[in-house]
Structures are given as structure tokens and as C-alpha cells.
Amino acid sequence: AEALKASRGPYATDEKLTSLEDVTTYNNFYEFGTGKTDPASNSGNFKPKPWRVKVDGLVSKPTEFDIDELIAQMPLEERIYRMRCVEAWSMVIPWTGFQLSELLNKVEPLSSAKYVAFETVVRPDEMPGQQGLFQPLDWPYVEGLRLDEAMHPLTILAVGLYGETLPNQNGAPIRLVVPWKYGFKGIKSIVRISLVDKQPPTSWNMQNAREYGFYANVNPEVDHPRWSQATERRIGEDGFFGSGRRKTLPFNGYGEQVASLYSGMDLKVYY
Amino acid sequence: MALTDVARLAKRRGDALIWALYGAGLLPALWYFYLGSTGGLGADPVKTFERHLGLWTLRFLILTLTVSPLREIFSINLIRYRRALGLLAFYYGVMHFSAYMILDQALDLNTVIADIVKRPFITIGMASLALLIPLAVTSNAWSIRRLGRNWMKLHRLIYVAAAGGAIHFILSVKSWPAEPVIYAAIVTILLAWRIVRPSFLRWRRSTQTKAPRPARSAS
């Protein structure tokens, strides 16, 4: 990984960081396997460079960006965010990236654009989880945000963590980070971002709509049908004995910044 | 050497093997506990520990259910080890639940009870473990004599417990990873065998001049 120059952004938590070791060996990235350590073990052949990201759809200036140029020209910031997985564990991760809004403004969304759709690369040769009989999801992995969520200053495209470019298992070379939503919204190894007028399909929602909604806002009040979302285990902090499950906060603790996006919506319906 | 001496020796060796089985069977639990307490179970040690104990519960349930088909199909008789295998499954189930209650939920009984009542996968897991309690309690010779035919009927509860355990595993994960599906397939085959067993034995009896001993076992 290469070092990245970044300024410290305004949205940093002062909570204890999850160790680089845990952040890079405990991952959900099904393109490399369904086990937590699979992405670290199976992503060695993945080539995150050269890389291009196409931004198209309902925009005035559809553009294909080269990842190196993007990293060179975007204002990189370090954002220390809590990450809450839908499986009820959490981490604190120092991301390096830029606001998605900066990129979207470059391509000038049309007024008809209402949503943003994202797509992950499909490379069975380099991604063993995309091979074989037992495939847990349909590829490509797709995700989506409402345009106002995508334009929110907390929403970033991350190109690094711990001050260096992203390791393959964390979604190299570029991934989405939306800290008030469950981790699966943070689509990895993005090749395409499209502005669209209808709510786009999303991978986990297609896999099981009852369990994974489009919004997927962290919400201790709305349980996953099979487990509780009221508490979470902070990875690497609580150890083996004296487990300290902590209370999960609405919008993962970012309610002050984002709750207004959902005023008037029943979050039990739009989960 | 008199024939009775040989028999006695064989029995003593058999008993030693059974105790060795208990010892070996408990080694994975000790090993993972050691790894957990020394930081060797990765980023989420409690979950990993829980998972290993659950897996071994399911493995011992499967081994227990394999004993009678082995005898009936391949004439390999391991029946004397079956009680140890079944009890090991029960012990692992208890440890799995204890790890969840003590290490994972830090003895927050309200949450544990809410989980058991509200979450189907935990309800099913808990019910399966509960079904094993009467089997463990009546696993002694006295109960077998005392309960007679009813003992066999009672111990068929292991079918329900094994099915419940496999479903519990599938429901605890996202999507359909291979591992829980494979365990469920093995349990399904072992339970399906119990359904076709009578016709299989009848068929074999009809094709062999010397009929095998009719299967009396309930497992």
C-alpha cells in the first residue's frame, strides 16, 4: 500500500481505533469468500490498478475517471468513522477519502436524478468467491443511495485507511462509506456510479428483502428478523472475558447530522 | 488363556477406549478456550468460540446418529461408544449455550430470555438443547432398564434435536454459505435413513439366506 496525504476532516470520533490488523483480517467481502478471514487470504491476486470508475446516467458530463488521477485531484480527508455491521459488530476506522458529493458535482447531476446506483467489479479469475457452485449473491454486487444521502457531507468514497491506499480485502481501490448505515451499504471495488430516477436494486435486498432493506440505517429499534440490533460488540476491544456489548445508537451515533433526511418517514417500514 | 479372561480383557480395553473418547472429545473445547484466553481466536474471539462449540455439538450429534446406520449397512458395530458420543454432544451444547450467555451476553438474563422468546434461530437452538436434557439424564443403565421400550421412544428425540441444530446453524448466518448447508445435508441423510431403514432391512432379509439381527435400536 502507498501512503496518502490527507487533512483531518471535521467528522472524526475520538473513540479508540480498531487495530489495523483487525480492520484488515475481519471482513465481509463475499467476492472473496463468505468467511471473515477469506477476503484477507483470497484477495492476493486481485489487481486494483489500473482502474477506472465510470460515472454516468442522468448527468450532464458523464465521465470515466482514472483512479490515480482521482486520488491526485480530489481533496483527500481523513475521516474516523464508526462502522456498524448488520451482524451486530462494530469497528472504528480511520478512512482516507473524499466526499461523494465532490465527485457527483463534477459530472453535474440532472434535476431528474433521484438516486445513485453503484456497481462492483466482476472478475471471477481474481475473486474466488465469484467462482463455483455455491455463490451466495448475484454478481455484480450493487448498492444504492437516495441522491440527498449521496450528497450528504458524511458520505465518502474511501481510497485508503490508516493513511495508506486500501488493501484489497477492504475494497481496493475505491469504496463507499456511509457511516450511519449498516456496513453492507459500503459497496467495495466500485467500477460504476450511475445517477438514476428510480430506486435502484441492491444486492442484499434482492437476496432477502425481509431482512435487508434499501435504507439499512443503523437502528437499534428495528431488529433483524433473526437477531437483535439493540447492542453490538466492538471488535478487538472487549476481548474474550468481560464482554462489553455496547448499546447501538440510532443512525450509528450520527443522528444529529442525518436524522433530518428521514423526517416523516416510518423507519420501521423503510428499514 | 481361558475364554472368560479374553472376554474380560476385551471389556476392560473397551472401557478404556470409552474413557479415551470422552477425553479426546473434550479436547477441542479446551483448545479453543486456551486460544480464546490467550488472544488466539482472531478479531471476534467470543463469536468464534461460540461457533466452534456449536459446530462440535452438531458434529457429535451427527456421529451419534451414524452409529446405527454403520451397523445396519456395513456391519460395523460401535454401539458401545454411542452413549459417550451422545453425551459429548450434550456437553458441547451446554458449553455453547454457556458461552453465549456468559461471554457474549455477559449474563444479561433479560436479553437472553428475550432472545430465546423472540428470535426463531435462538428459540430453535434452545429447544434442541432442552430436548437433549432428558436424554442425558436417562443415559445410564438404570434408566435403560427402568424405562424399557419407552427408553427407545424417548431417545428418538435426538432426531428432532439434530434437525433443530442444523436449522439453528443455517438461520444464524447471512445468505447460504456452504458449511451450514453441508451440515444440514448430512443430518437430512441420517434422518432419511431412519425412514427407509425398515424397507432396507426387509429387502436385505429377503435377499440373504441368513437374516441379520433385526434392528432394535431406537437411535
Tab-separated table of C-alpha atoms in Angstrom:
chain	number	residue	atom	x	y	z
A	1	ALA	CA	0.000	0.000	0.000
A	2	GLU	CA	1.120	3.526	-0.747
A	3	ALA	CA	0.958	6.446	1.649
A	4	LEU	CA	-1.764	9.037	1.057
A	5	LYS	CA	-1.645	12.697	2.000
A	6	ALA	CA	-4.827	13.832	3.703
A	7	SER	CA	-6.067	16.544	6.019
A	8	ARG	CA	-8.046	15.617	9.137
A	9	GLY	CA	-11.707	16.129	8.312
A	10	PRO	CA	-14.293	17.647	10.605
A	11	TYR	CA	-16.166	14.409	11.293
A	12	ALA	CA	-13.859	12.380	13.474
A	13	THR	CA	-14.802	10.376	16.504
A	14	ASP	CA	-12.280	10.268	19.323
A	15	GLU	CA	-13.099	6.658	20.119
A	16	LYS	CA	-10.308	4.111	20.236
A	17	LEU	CA	-9.374	2.959	16.746
A	18	THR	CA	-9.820	-0.690	15.825
A	19	SER	CA	-6.367	-2.121	15.114
A	20	LEU	CA	-5.142	-2.229	11.514
A	21	GLU	CA	-4.767	-5.983	11.979
A	22	ASP	CA	-8.448	-6.431	12.859
A	23	VAL	CA	-9.643	-3.971	10.195
A	24	THR	CA	-7.759	-5.921	7.530
A	25	THR	CA	-8.403	-9.518	8.663
A	26	TYR	CA	-12.050	-9.439	9.744
A	27	ASN	CA	-14.048	-8.560	6.650
A	28	ASN	CA	-17.231	-9.275	4.792
A	29	PHE	CA	-16.369	-9.187	1.096
A	30	TYR	CA	-18.235	-12.142	-0.394
A	31	GLU	CA	-16.454	-11.825	-3.737
A	32	PHE	CA	-13.514	-13.392	-1.897
A	33	GLY	CA	-15.491	-15.888	0.210
A	34	THR	CA	-18.076	-15.826	2.980
A	35	GLY	CA	-15.706	-16.385	5.932
A	36	LYS	CA	-14.434	-13.391	7.858
A	37	THR	CA	-10.787	-14.141	7.084
A	38	ASP	CA	-11.430	-15.197	3.470
A	39	PRO	CA	-11.032	-11.698	1.988
A	40	ALA	CA	-7.581	-11.289	3.573
A	41	SER	CA	-6.497	-14.800	2.489
A	42	ASN	CA	-8.038	-14.878	-1.002
A	43	SER	CA	-7.534	-11.370	-2.370
A	44	GLY	CA	-3.813	-11.640	-3.126
A	45	ASN	CA	-4.342	-11.952	-6.893
A	46	PHE	CA	-6.744	-9.061	-7.154
A	47	LYS	CA	-5.382	-6.149	-9.246
A	48	PRO	CA	-6.729	-2.800	-8.075
A	49	LYS	CA	-4.630	-0.959	-10.669
A	50	PRO	CA	-5.059	0.163	-13.351
A	51	TRP	CA	-8.648	1.079	-12.500
A	52	ARG	CA	-11.341	3.246	-13.980
A	53	VAL	CA	-14.626	4.358	-12.467
A	54	LYS	CA	-17.411	5.270	-14.827
A	55	VAL	CA	-19.847	7.935	-13.604
A	56	ASP	CA	-22.838	8.142	-15.893
A	57	GLY	CA	-26.632	8.135	-16.102
A	58	LEU	CA	-28.650	11.299	-15.548
A	59	VAL	CA	-25.708	13.720	-15.602
A	60	SER	CA	-24.576	16.485	-17.946
A	61	LYS	CA	-20.986	15.280	-18.118
A	62	PRO	CA	-20.664	11.517	-17.951
A	63	THR	CA	-17.019	10.781	-17.211
A	64	GLU	CA	-14.705	7.859	-16.765
A	65	PHE	CA	-12.174	8.608	-14.051
A	66	ASP	CA	-8.786	7.015	-13.690
A	67	ILE	CA	-8.182	6.100	-10.052
A	68	ASP	CA	-4.709	7.692	-9.889
A	69	GLU	CA	-5.984	10.957	-11.354
A	70	LEU	CA	-8.923	10.896	-8.977
A	71	ILE	CA	-6.663	10.435	-5.970
A	72	ALA	CA	-4.391	13.224	-7.209
A	73	GLN	CA	-7.112	15.777	-7.864
A	74	MET	CA	-9.651	15.186	-5.095
A	75	PRO	CA	-9.263	16.865	-1.692
A	76	LEU	CA	-8.419	13.843	0.471
A	77	GLU	CA	-9.504	13.884	4.082
A	78	GLU	CA	-9.074	11.507	6.959
A	79	ARG	CA	-12.441	10.514	8.396
A	80	ILE	CA	-12.519	8.418	11.557
A	81	TYR	CA	-15.896	6.716	11.459
A	82	ARG	CA	-17.702	4.077	13.433
A	83	MET	CA	-18.644	1.120	11.239
A	84	ARG	CA	-21.626	-0.939	12.353
A	85	CYS	CA	-22.146	-4.273	10.616
A	86	VAL	CA	-25.663	-5.660	10.268
A	87	GLU	CA	-24.273	-8.738	12.064
A	88	ALA	CA	-24.081	-6.697	15.293
A	89	TRP	CA	-20.372	-5.984	15.499
A	90	SER	CA	-18.618	-2.674	15.034
A	91	MET	CA	-15.252	-1.061	14.430
A	92	VAL	CA	-13.733	2.428	14.441
A	93	ILE	CA	-11.827	3.005	11.207
A	94	PRO	CA	-9.662	5.909	10.003
A	95	TRP	CA	-10.627	6.189	6.340
A	96	THR	CA	-8.949	8.375	3.763
A	97	GLY	CA	-11.246	9.618	1.069
A	98	PHE	CA	-13.304	12.430	-0.341
A	99	GLN	CA	-16.939	13.371	-0.216
A	100	LEU	CA	-19.031	11.610	-2.813
A	101	SER	CA	-20.727	14.973	-3.409
A	102	GLU	CA	-17.417	16.362	-4.775
A	103	LEU	CA	-17.353	13.689	-7.431
A	104	LEU	CA	-21.036	13.969	-8.281
A	105	ASN	CA	-20.750	17.758	-8.641
A	106	LYS	CA	-18.036	17.228	-11.263
A	107	VAL	CA	-20.428	15.319	-13.513
A	108	GLU	CA	-23.354	17.691	-12.861
A	109	PRO	CA	-26.425	15.604	-11.996
A	110	LEU	CA	-29.587	16.493	-13.916
A	111	SER	CA	-32.643	17.533	-11.973
A	112	SER	CA	-34.286	14.245	-12.949
A	113	ALA	CA	-31.642	12.293	-10.993
A	114	LYS	CA	-33.135	10.997	-7.747
A	115	TYR	CA	-30.921	8.074	-6.785
A	116	VAL	CA	-27.336	6.918	-7.171
A	117	ALA	CA	-26.590	3.320	-8.163
A	118	PHE	CA	-23.214	1.678	-7.537
A	119	GLU	CA	-21.651	-1.435	-9.011
A	120	THR	CA	-18.694	-3.628	-8.004
A	121	VAL	CA	-16.275	-5.211	-10.448
A	122	VAL	CA	-16.875	-8.800	-11.640
A	123	ARG	CA	-13.630	-10.735	-12.033
A	124	PRO	CA	-14.058	-14.410	-11.220
A	125	ASP	CA	-10.388	-15.019	-12.107
A	126	GLU	CA	-9.241	-12.698	-9.369
A	127	MET	CA	-12.176	-13.097	-6.988
A	128	PRO	CA	-12.600	-16.730	-5.915
A	129	GLY	CA	-15.964	-16.040	-4.282
A	130	GLN	CA	-17.392	-15.348	-7.740
A	131	GLN	CA	-16.465	-18.853	-8.909
A	132	GLY	CA	-18.035	-22.221	-8.330
A	133	LEU	CA	-21.381	-23.682	-7.483
A	134	PHE	CA	-22.045	-22.110	-4.120
A	135	GLN	CA	-22.427	-18.406	-4.756
A	136	PRO	CA	-24.148	-16.502	-2.011
A	137	LEU	CA	-25.128	-13.422	-4.041
A	138	ASP	CA	-25.753	-12.438	-7.659
A	139	TRP	CA	-22.847	-10.532	-9.178
A	140	PRO	CA	-22.120	-7.758	-9.689
A	141	TYR	CA	-22.731	-6.566	-6.148
A	142	VAL	CA	-24.913	-3.485	-6.449
A	143	GLU	CA	-25.870	-0.790	-3.984
A	144	GLY	CA	-27.735	2.469	-3.998
A	145	LEU	CA	-28.427	5.687	-2.155
A	146	ARG	CA	-31.026	8.366	-2.427
A	147	LEU	CA	-29.421	11.438	-4.040
A	148	ASP	CA	-29.660	13.509	-0.827
A	149	GLU	CA	-27.963	10.696	1.110
A	150	ALA	CA	-25.250	10.520	-1.534
A	151	MET	CA	-24.714	14.301	-1.379
A	152	HIS	CA	-24.534	14.354	2.425
A	153	PRO	CA	-21.121	15.507	3.674
A	154	LEU	CA	-20.715	12.358	5.810
A	155	THR	CA	-20.888	10.121	2.721
A	156	ILE	CA	-17.439	9.476	1.310
A	157	LEU	CA	-15.654	7.420	-1.274
A	158	ALA	CA	-12.690	5.942	0.567
A	159	VAL	CA	-9.430	5.235	-1.224
A	160	GLY	CA	-7.407	4.408	1.872
A	161	LEU	CA	-7.337	3.526	5.534
A	162	TYR	CA	-4.751	4.145	8.220
A	163	GLY	CA	-3.117	6.652	5.871
A	164	GLU	CA	-2.378	4.220	3.041
A	165	THR	CA	-4.197	3.038	-0.061
A	166	LEU	CA	-6.942	0.474	0.574
A	167	PRO	CA	-5.895	-3.146	0.993
A	168	ASN	CA	-7.685	-5.440	-1.475
A	169	GLN	CA	-9.794	-7.037	1.259
A	170	ASN	CA	-11.209	-3.656	2.256
A	171	GLY	CA	-12.469	-2.776	-1.209
A	172	ALA	CA	-9.469	-1.520	-3.177
A	173	PRO	CA	-9.054	0.779	-4.918
A	174	ILE	CA	-12.227	2.722	-4.114
A	175	ARG	CA	-15.270	2.027	-1.961
A	176	LEU	CA	-18.277	3.733	-0.472
A	177	VAL	CA	-18.519	4.585	3.243
A	178	VAL	CA	-21.858	5.702	4.679
A	179	PRO	CA	-21.275	5.678	8.428
A	180	TRP	CA	-24.907	5.876	9.582
A	181	LYS	CA	-25.881	2.796	7.581
A	182	TYR	CA	-25.074	-0.873	8.057
A	183	GLY	CA	-21.740	-1.890	6.610
A	184	PHE	CA	-23.167	-3.792	3.630
A	185	LYS	CA	-24.197	-0.461	2.083
A	186	GLY	CA	-20.469	0.315	1.773
A	187	ILE	CA	-20.014	-1.234	-1.651
A	188	LYS	CA	-16.412	-2.122	-2.494
A	189	SER	CA	-14.149	-2.042	-5.568
A	190	ILE	CA	-16.530	0.264	-7.429
A	191	VAL	CA	-16.415	0.373	-11.244
A	192	ARG	CA	-19.580	2.275	-11.972
A	193	ILE	CA	-21.686	5.009	-10.394
A	194	SER	CA	-24.937	5.874	-12.188
A	195	LEU	CA	-27.430	8.587	-11.456
A	196	VAL	CA	-30.942	7.265	-11.959
A	197	ASP	CA	-34.529	8.342	-11.423
A	198	LYS	CA	-35.815	5.200	-9.667
A	199	GLN	CA	-34.699	3.396	-6.526
A	200	PRO	CA	-32.024	1.011	-7.794
A	201	PRO	CA	-31.886	-2.677	-6.826
A	202	THR	CA	-29.421	-3.531	-4.041
A	203	SER	CA	-27.683	-6.884	-3.546
A	204	TRP	CA	-28.676	-7.854	-0.025
A	205	ASN	CA	-32.197	-6.593	-0.535
A	206	MET	CA	-32.516	-8.877	-3.572
A	207	GLN	CA	-31.071	-11.757	-1.577
A	208	ASN	CA	-33.547	-11.332	1.280
A	209	ALA	CA	-35.874	-8.342	1.208
A	210	ARG	CA	-37.432	-9.069	4.591
A	211	GLU	CA	-34.051	-8.906	6.302
A	212	TYR	CA	-32.191	-6.202	4.388
A	213	GLY	CA	-33.892	-3.003	3.327
A	214	PHE	CA	-32.831	-0.373	0.828
A	215	TYR	CA	-32.213	2.201	3.549
A	216	ALA	CA	-30.402	-0.032	6.051
A	217	ASN	CA	-29.968	2.822	8.514
A	218	VAL	CA	-28.433	1.609	11.773
A	219	ASN	CA	-31.430	1.371	14.082
A	220	PRO	CA	-31.486	-0.329	17.498
A	221	GLU	CA	-35.293	-0.199	17.420
A	222	VAL	CA	-35.686	-2.296	14.293
A	223	ASP	CA	-34.328	-5.780	14.834
A	224	HIS	CA	-33.047	-8.023	12.122
A	225	PRO	CA	-35.717	-10.761	11.898
A	226	ARG	CA	-33.206	-13.292	13.204
A	227	TRP	CA	-31.189	-11.284	15.716
A	228	SER	CA	-31.345	-8.159	17.824
A	229	GLN	CA	-29.840	-4.872	16.681
A	230	ALA	CA	-30.052	-3.300	20.141
A	231	THR	CA	-26.410	-3.983	21.032
A	232	GLU	CA	-23.116	-4.606	19.282
A	233	ARG	CA	-19.670	-5.997	20.049
A	234	ARG	CA	-16.790	-3.631	19.359
A	235	ILE	CA	-14.167	-5.708	17.576
A	236	GLY	CA	-10.820	-6.027	19.321
A	237	GLU	CA	-11.807	-4.087	22.369
A	238	ASP	CA	-13.699	-6.413	24.602
A	239	GLY	CA	-11.555	-9.497	24.345
A	240	PHE	CA	-12.631	-12.903	25.500
A	241	PHE	CA	-13.720	-12.273	29.073
A	242	GLY	CA	-15.888	-9.488	30.404
A	243	SER	CA	-17.584	-8.947	27.088
A	244	GLY	CA	-18.780	-5.399	26.783
A	245	ARG	CA	-21.643	-5.362	24.402
A	246	ARG	CA	-22.440	-1.730	23.887
A	247	LYS	CA	-25.745	-0.150	23.049
A	248	THR	CA	-26.232	0.529	19.358
A	249	LEU	CA	-27.074	4.164	18.683
A	250	PRO	CA	-29.749	5.346	16.225
A	251	PHE	CA	-28.053	6.183	12.908
A	252	ASN	CA	-24.894	4.732	14.455
A	253	GLY	CA	-24.499	7.904	16.509
A	254	TYR	CA	-24.752	10.258	13.514
A	255	GLY	CA	-28.398	11.150	14.132
A	256	GLU	CA	-27.650	14.820	14.707
A	257	GLN	CA	-26.276	15.082	11.174
A	258	VAL	CA	-28.606	12.780	9.260
A	259	ALA	CA	-31.914	12.243	11.107
A	260	SER	CA	-33.474	15.160	9.207
A	261	LEU	CA	-33.034	13.248	5.930
A	262	TYR	CA	-35.735	10.895	7.132
A	263	SER	CA	-38.200	13.224	8.850
A	264	GLY	CA	-41.729	11.993	8.356
A	265	MET	CA	-40.626	8.518	7.277
A	266	ASP	CA	-41.611	5.441	9.260
A	267	LEU	CA	-38.209	3.792	9.703
A	268	LYS	CA	-39.872	0.511	10.687
A	269	VAL	CA	-41.327	0.389	7.179
A	270	TYR	CA	-38.335	1.878	5.388
A	271	TYR	CA	-35.702	-0.230	7.199
B	1	MET	CA	-5.909	-68.350	28.391
B	2	ALA	CA	-9.482	-69.145	29.252
B	3	LEU	CA	-12.195	-67.704	27.102
B	4	THR	CA	-13.637	-65.671	30.018
B	5	ASP	CA	-10.267	-63.995	30.533
B	6	VAL	CA	-10.188	-62.891	26.904
B	7	ALA	CA	-13.694	-61.502	27.242
B	8	ARG	CA	-12.797	-59.657	30.445
B	9	LEU	CA	-9.658	-58.225	28.871
B	10	ALA	CA	-11.550	-57.062	25.822
B	11	LYS	CA	-14.128	-55.434	28.033
B	12	ARG	CA	-11.502	-53.635	30.059
B	13	ARG	CA	-9.878	-52.382	26.884
B	14	GLY	CA	-13.239	-51.280	25.578
B	15	ASP	CA	-13.919	-49.334	28.753
B	16	ALA	CA	-10.554	-47.629	28.478
B	17	LEU	CA	-11.388	-46.654	24.894
B	18	ILE	CA	-14.652	-45.119	26.019
B	19	TRP	CA	-12.872	-43.010	28.612
B	20	ALA	CA	-10.303	-42.056	25.982
B	21	LEU	CA	-13.176	-40.969	23.752
B	22	TYR	CA	-14.523	-38.660	26.462
B	23	GLY	CA	-11.037	-37.238	26.930
B	24	ALA	CA	-10.364	-36.719	23.241
B	25	GLY	CA	-13.876	-35.424	22.679
B	26	LEU	CA	-13.393	-32.633	25.184
B	27	LEU	CA	-10.017	-31.578	23.758
B	28	PRO	CA	-11.442	-29.156	21.134
B	29	ALA	CA	-13.282	-27.243	23.862
B	30	LEU	CA	-10.122	-26.984	25.964
B	31	TRP	CA	-8.069	-25.998	22.936
B	32	TYR	CA	-10.423	-23.209	21.841
B	33	PHE	CA	-10.779	-21.992	25.404
B	34	TYR	CA	-6.997	-21.796	25.635
B	35	LEU	CA	-6.804	-19.946	22.297
B	36	GLY	CA	-9.565	-17.583	23.367
B	37	SER	CA	-7.952	-16.696	26.682
B	38	THR	CA	-4.571	-16.089	25.043
B	39	GLY	CA	-5.800	-13.924	22.169
B	40	GLY	CA	-5.612	-16.664	19.547
B	41	LEU	CA	-9.181	-16.593	18.243
B	42	GLY	CA	-8.982	-13.571	15.982
B	43	ALA	CA	-10.884	-10.310	15.915
B	44	ASP	CA	-14.138	-11.538	17.432
B	45	PRO	CA	-12.992	-14.264	19.849
B	46	VAL	CA	-16.299	-14.718	21.670
B	47	LYS	CA	-18.233	-15.321	18.485
B	48	THR	CA	-15.546	-17.667	17.161
B	49	PHE	CA	-15.519	-19.632	20.433
B	50	GLU	CA	-19.318	-19.867	20.425
B	51	ARG	CA	-19.268	-21.042	16.852
B	52	HIS	CA	-16.689	-23.760	17.428
B	53	LEU	CA	-18.627	-25.126	20.408
B	54	GLY	CA	-21.796	-25.136	18.331
B	55	LEU	CA	-20.065	-26.907	15.466
B	56	TRP	CA	-18.783	-29.622	17.785
B	57	THR	CA	-22.272	-30.068	19.220
B	58	LEU	CA	-23.526	-30.720	15.722
B	59	ARG	CA	-20.573	-32.993	14.890
B	60	PHE	CA	-21.169	-35.190	17.934
B	61	LEU	CA	-24.901	-35.327	17.186
B	62	ILE	CA	-24.015	-36.483	13.681
B	63	LEU	CA	-21.544	-39.091	14.977
B	64	THR	CA	-24.179	-40.371	17.402
B	65	LEU	CA	-26.670	-40.731	14.572
B	66	THR	CA	-24.095	-42.515	12.417
B	67	VAL	CA	-23.636	-45.427	14.818
B	68	SER	CA	-26.710	-47.425	13.893
B	69	PRO	CA	-26.541	-47.000	10.079
B	70	LEU	CA	-22.907	-48.141	10.279
B	71	ARG	CA	-24.037	-51.291	11.984
B	72	GLU	CA	-27.052	-51.866	9.798
B	73	ILE	CA	-25.442	-51.174	6.449
B	74	PHE	CA	-21.778	-52.016	6.943
B	75	SER	CA	-21.926	-54.297	9.997
B	76	ILE	CA	-19.512	-52.065	11.886
B	77	ASN	CA	-20.561	-52.149	15.486
B	78	LEU	CA	-19.662	-49.072	17.505
B	79	ILE	CA	-22.747	-49.171	19.673
B	80	ARG	CA	-20.739	-49.207	22.902
B	81	TYR	CA	-19.404	-45.731	22.096
B	82	ARG	CA	-22.753	-44.229	21.287
B	83	ARG	CA	-23.587	-43.087	24.789
B	84	ALA	CA	-20.273	-41.212	25.040
B	85	LEU	CA	-20.876	-39.552	21.652
B	86	GLY	CA	-24.381	-38.512	22.630
B	87	LEU	CA	-23.251	-37.162	25.985
B	88	LEU	CA	-20.405	-35.257	24.326
B	89	ALA	CA	-22.961	-33.625	22.033
B	90	PHE	CA	-24.953	-32.630	25.109
B	91	TYR	CA	-21.871	-31.276	26.924
B	92	TYR	CA	-20.926	-29.199	23.883
B	93	GLY	CA	-24.472	-27.893	23.605
B	94	VAL	CA	-24.330	-26.799	27.243
B	95	MET	CA	-20.930	-25.147	26.703
B	96	HIS	CA	-22.181	-23.435	23.526
B	97	PHE	CA	-25.146	-22.002	25.412
B	98	SER	CA	-22.970	-21.030	28.385
B	99	ALA	CA	-20.523	-19.195	26.129
B	100	TYR	CA	-23.425	-17.301	24.603
B	101	MET	CA	-24.924	-16.457	27.981
B	102	ILE	CA	-21.748	-15.691	29.941
B	103	LEU	CA	-19.161	-14.456	27.428
B	104	ASP	CA	-21.388	-12.997	24.709
B	105	GLN	CA	-24.328	-11.576	26.669
B	106	ALA	CA	-22.393	-11.077	29.937
B	107	LEU	CA	-25.191	-12.785	31.909
B	108	ASP	CA	-27.731	-10.186	30.852
B	109	LEU	CA	-30.637	-12.527	31.552
B	110	ASN	CA	-33.263	-10.152	30.194
B	111	THR	CA	-31.601	-10.135	26.808
B	112	VAL	CA	-31.019	-13.882	26.861
B	113	ILE	CA	-34.671	-14.565	27.670
B	114	ALA	CA	-35.847	-12.010	25.087
B	115	ASP	CA	-33.565	-13.671	22.516
B	116	ILE	CA	-34.902	-17.133	23.309
B	117	VAL	CA	-38.510	-15.986	23.049
B	118	LYS	CA	-38.228	-13.606	20.118
B	119	ARG	CA	-35.562	-14.927	17.775
B	120	PRO	CA	-36.545	-18.082	15.936
B	121	PHE	CA	-32.960	-19.245	15.459
B	122	ILE	CA	-32.221	-18.968	19.179
B	123	THR	CA	-35.614	-20.466	20.084
B	124	ILE	CA	-34.838	-23.469	17.900
B	125	GLY	CA	-31.312	-23.821	19.267
B	126	MET	CA	-32.535	-23.611	22.849
B	127	ALA	CA	-35.348	-26.094	22.230
B	128	SER	CA	-32.901	-28.538	20.665
B	129	LEU	CA	-30.621	-28.297	23.669
B	130	ALA	CA	-33.584	-28.707	26.027
B	131	LEU	CA	-34.589	-31.887	24.177
B	132	LEU	CA	-31.168	-33.345	24.909
B	133	ILE	CA	-31.571	-32.883	28.672
B	134	PRO	CA	-33.926	-35.850	29.265
B	135	LEU	CA	-31.694	-37.959	27.006
B	136	ALA	CA	-28.585	-37.101	29.002
B	137	VAL	CA	-30.408	-37.699	32.283
B	138	THR	CA	-31.620	-41.152	31.170
B	139	SER	CA	-28.359	-42.227	29.553
B	140	ASN	CA	-27.478	-44.546	32.458
B	141	ALA	CA	-28.011	-48.308	32.644
B	142	TRP	CA	-30.546	-47.977	35.429
B	143	SER	CA	-32.801	-45.737	33.294
B	144	ILE	CA	-32.473	-48.052	30.314
B	145	ARG	CA	-33.674	-51.000	32.403
B	146	ARG	CA	-36.298	-48.966	34.150
B	147	LEU	CA	-37.804	-47.369	31.030
B	148	GLY	CA	-37.668	-50.459	28.823
B	149	ARG	CA	-39.329	-49.862	25.460
B	150	ASN	CA	-40.112	-46.281	26.402
B	151	TRP	CA	-36.398	-45.548	26.602
B	152	MET	CA	-36.086	-46.136	22.866
B	153	LYS	CA	-39.077	-43.950	22.138
B	154	LEU	CA	-37.742	-41.199	24.366
B	155	HIS	CA	-34.313	-41.291	22.759
B	156	ARG	CA	-35.777	-40.733	19.325
B	157	LEU	CA	-35.893	-37.101	20.450
B	158	ILE	CA	-32.321	-36.898	19.195
B	159	TYR	CA	-33.765	-36.804	15.646
B	160	VAL	CA	-35.637	-33.621	16.467
B	161	ALA	CA	-32.645	-32.150	18.294
B	162	ALA	CA	-30.289	-32.825	15.375
B	163	ALA	CA	-32.707	-31.344	12.853
B	164	GLY	CA	-33.162	-28.341	15.133
B	165	GLY	CA	-29.406	-27.927	15.492
B	166	ALA	CA	-28.898	-27.938	11.726
B	167	ILE	CA	-31.685	-25.390	11.193
B	168	HIS	CA	-30.287	-23.246	14.016
B	169	PHE	CA	-26.924	-23.156	12.198
B	170	ILE	CA	-28.444	-22.188	8.840
B	171	LEU	CA	-30.542	-19.448	10.429
B	172	SER	CA	-27.567	-17.950	12.239
B	173	VAL	CA	-25.779	-16.840	9.061
B	174	LYS	CA	-26.454	-14.485	6.190
B	175	SER	CA	-27.134	-15.869	2.697
B	176	TRP	CA	-26.310	-19.548	2.036
B	177	PRO	CA	-22.655	-20.269	2.753
B	178	ALA	CA	-21.639	-23.883	2.080
B	179	GLU	CA	-20.810	-25.019	5.609
B	180	PRO	CA	-24.225	-24.913	7.305
B	181	VAL	CA	-25.838	-26.305	4.160
B	182	ILE	CA	-23.436	-29.267	4.194
B	183	TYR	CA	-24.171	-29.993	7.856
B	184	ALA	CA	-27.892	-29.814	7.161
B	185	ALA	CA	-27.489	-32.203	4.228
B	186	ILE	CA	-25.645	-34.752	6.398
B	187	VAL	CA	-28.301	-34.562	9.104
B	188	THR	CA	-31.023	-34.916	6.467
B	189	ILE	CA	-29.400	-38.057	5.059
B	190	LEU	CA	-29.020	-39.585	8.528
B	191	LEU	CA	-32.637	-38.869	9.384
B	192	ALA	CA	-33.886	-40.044	5.998
B	193	TRP	CA	-32.115	-43.329	6.668
B	194	ARG	CA	-34.432	-43.873	9.646
B	195	ILE	CA	-37.361	-43.637	7.268
B	196	VAL	CA	-36.087	-46.100	4.673
B	197	ARG	CA	-34.479	-48.419	7.246
B	198	PRO	CA	-37.418	-50.827	7.678
B	199	SER	CA	-37.734	-51.428	3.932
B	200	PHE	CA	-33.954	-51.754	3.567
B	201	LEU	CA	-33.772	-54.382	6.292
B	202	ARG	CA	-36.763	-56.242	4.864
B	203	TRP	CA	-35.168	-56.197	1.419
B	204	ARG	CA	-31.867	-57.486	2.749
B	205	ARG	CA	-33.536	-60.194	4.772
B	206	SER	CA	-35.304	-61.365	1.632
B	207	THR	CA	-32.061	-61.474	-0.386
B	208	GLN	CA	-29.931	-63.203	2.236
B	209	THR	CA	-30.306	-66.756	3.416
B	210	LYS	CA	-29.104	-65.874	6.869
B	211	ALA	CA	-31.134	-62.962	8.102
B	212	PRO	CA	-29.311	-60.267	10.057
B	213	ARG	CA	-30.434	-59.496	13.562
B	214	PRO	CA	-33.445	-57.219	13.329
B	215	ALA	CA	-32.635	-53.660	14.278
B	216	ARG	CA	-33.932	-52.998	17.725
B	217	SER	CA	-32.157	-49.803	18.390
B	218	ALA	CA	-34.018	-46.553	18.574
B	219	SER	CA	-31.274	-44.268	17.504
